Coordinates of C-alpha atoms in Angstrom, one line a residue:
M1 CA -43.9 -32.5 17.1
V2 CA -40.1 -33.0 16.9
L3 CA -40.2 -34.7 20.3
D4 CA -42.8 -37.2 19.0
I5 CA -40.6 -38.1 16.0
I6 CA -37.6 -38.6 18.3
F7 CA -39.6 -40.7 20.7
M8 CA -40.8 -42.9 17.7
Y9 CA -37.2 -43.4 16.6
I10 CA -36.2 -44.4 20.1
K11 CA -39.1 -47.0 20.2
V12 CA -38.2 -48.4 16.8
F13 CA -34.5 -48.7 17.6
A14 CA -35.2 -50.2 21.0
V15 CA -37.6 -52.9 19.8
G16 CA -35.6 -53.7 16.7
G17 CA -32.5 -53.8 18.7
L18 CA -33.9 -56.1 21.3
I19 CA -35.1 -58.5 18.6
C20 CA -31.6 -58.5 17.0
A21 CA -29.9 -58.7 20.4
L22 CA -32.0 -61.8 21.3
A23 CA -30.9 -63.4 18.0
Q24 CA -27.3 -62.6 18.7
L25 CA -27.4 -64.0 22.2
L26 CA -28.9 -67.3 20.7
I27 CA -26.0 -67.4 18.2
N28 CA -23.3 -66.7 20.9
Y29 CA -24.5 -68.9 23.7
T30 CA -26.3 -71.8 22.1
K31 CA -25.4 -74.4 19.5
V32 CA -28.5 -73.5 17.4
T33 CA -27.4 -72.6 13.9
A34 CA -28.2 -69.2 12.4
G35 CA -30.5 -70.8 9.9
K36 CA -32.6 -72.4 12.6
I37 CA -32.8 -69.1 14.5
L38 CA -34.0 -67.4 11.4
V39 CA -36.8 -70.0 11.0
Y40 CA -37.7 -69.8 14.7
F41 CA -38.0 -66.0 14.5
L42 CA -40.1 -66.3 11.4
L43 CA -42.4 -68.8 13.0
A44 CA -42.6 -66.7 16.2
G45 CA -43.9 -63.8 14.0
V46 CA -46.5 -66.1 12.5
I47 CA -47.6 -67.5 15.8
L48 CA -47.7 -64.1 17.6
R49 CA -49.8 -62.7 14.7
A50 CA -52.2 -65.8 14.8
V51 CA -52.9 -65.2 18.5
G52 CA -53.2 -61.4 18.0
L53 CA -50.1 -60.3 20.0
Y54 CA -47.8 -59.1 17.3
Q55 CA -50.1 -56.3 16.2
Y56 CA -49.6 -54.6 19.5
L57 CA -45.8 -54.6 18.9
V58 CA -46.3 -53.3 15.4
D59 CA -48.6 -50.5 16.7
F60 CA -46.0 -49.6 19.3
A61 CA -42.7 -49.8 17.4
G62 CA -43.7 -49.7 13.7
A63 CA -40.6 -50.6 11.6
G64 CA -38.8 -51.9 14.7
A65 CA -41.2 -54.8 14.7
T66 CA -41.8 -55.2 11.0
V67 CA -38.3 -55.1 9.5
P68 CA -36.7 -58.0 11.4
I69 CA -37.5 -61.5 10.1
C70 CA -40.3 -62.1 12.6
G71 CA -42.0 -59.1 11.0
F72 CA -41.9 -61.1 7.7
G73 CA -43.6 -64.0 9.4
Y74 CA -46.2 -61.5 10.8
L75 CA -46.8 -60.1 7.3
L76 CA -47.3 -63.6 5.8
A77 CA -49.7 -64.6 8.5
D78 CA -51.6 -61.3 8.3
G79 CA -52.1 -61.7 4.6
A80 CA -53.3 -65.3 5.0
I81 CA -55.7 -64.3 7.8
K82 CA -57.1 -61.4 5.7
G83 CA -57.4 -63.7 2.7
A84 CA -59.2 -66.3 4.6
K85 CA -62.0 -63.9 5.2
I86 CA -62.6 -63.8 1.4
S87 CA -62.1 -67.5 0.4
L88 CA -60.0 -70.6 0.9
F89 CA -57.9 -69.8 -2.2
N90 CA -57.1 -66.3 -0.9
A91 CA -56.1 -67.8 2.5
I92 CA -53.5 -69.9 0.6
V93 CA -52.1 -67.1 -1.5
G94 CA -52.8 -64.2 0.8
G95 CA -49.4 -64.3 2.6
T96 CA -47.5 -64.3 -0.7
S97 CA -49.7 -61.5 -2.0
A98 CA -49.1 -59.4 1.1
A99 CA -45.3 -59.9 0.8
A100 CA -45.0 -59.7 -2.9
M101 CA -43.3 -56.3 -3.0
G102 CA -40.6 -57.3 -0.5
I103 CA -40.0 -60.6 -2.2
T104 CA -39.7 -58.9 -5.6
A105 CA -37.3 -56.3 -4.2
A106 CA -35.1 -59.0 -2.6
I107 CA -34.9 -60.9 -5.9
V108 CA -34.3 -57.8 -8.1
F109 CA -31.6 -56.3 -5.8
G110 CA -30.0 -59.7 -5.3
Y111 CA -29.7 -60.1 -9.1
I112 CA -28.3 -56.6 -9.5
F113 CA -25.7 -57.1 -6.9
A114 CA -24.8 -60.5 -8.3
L115 CA -24.1 -58.8 -11.6
I116 CA -22.0 -56.0 -10.0
F117 CA -19.9 -58.0 -7.5
K118 CA -17.9 -61.2 -8.0
S119 CA -18.6 -63.9 -5.5
K120 CA -15.6 -65.5 -3.7
S121 CA -15.3 -68.7 -1.7
K122 CA -15.0 -68.3 2.1
R123 CA -11.5 -69.5 3.2
N124 CA -10.9 -70.7 6.7

């Protein structure tokens, strides 16, 4: 029982760490900007979900695969695919509906922290 929990933590950390390490390598050794890498990872999650491969990674690593930005792409695509089974309208709004809680949390917490902390300009 305890060994299963520890093994799951190891899988989550390994997969999430590999995804983040890949992004860091792209930042360090290419001229691709961080914003483009973010978009590429999001699109990778969408594409891998569309072809059915990302679900295996989610089943194996859980939060290690769903927390990075490619997991957000997977979530959007998964909502759209499930919505498409109902109607065309649900295919269009399905991704946003699936991610509504995460989007809401990001907006609310961003607003709260903007009220608490004072922003400063970055000086070179």
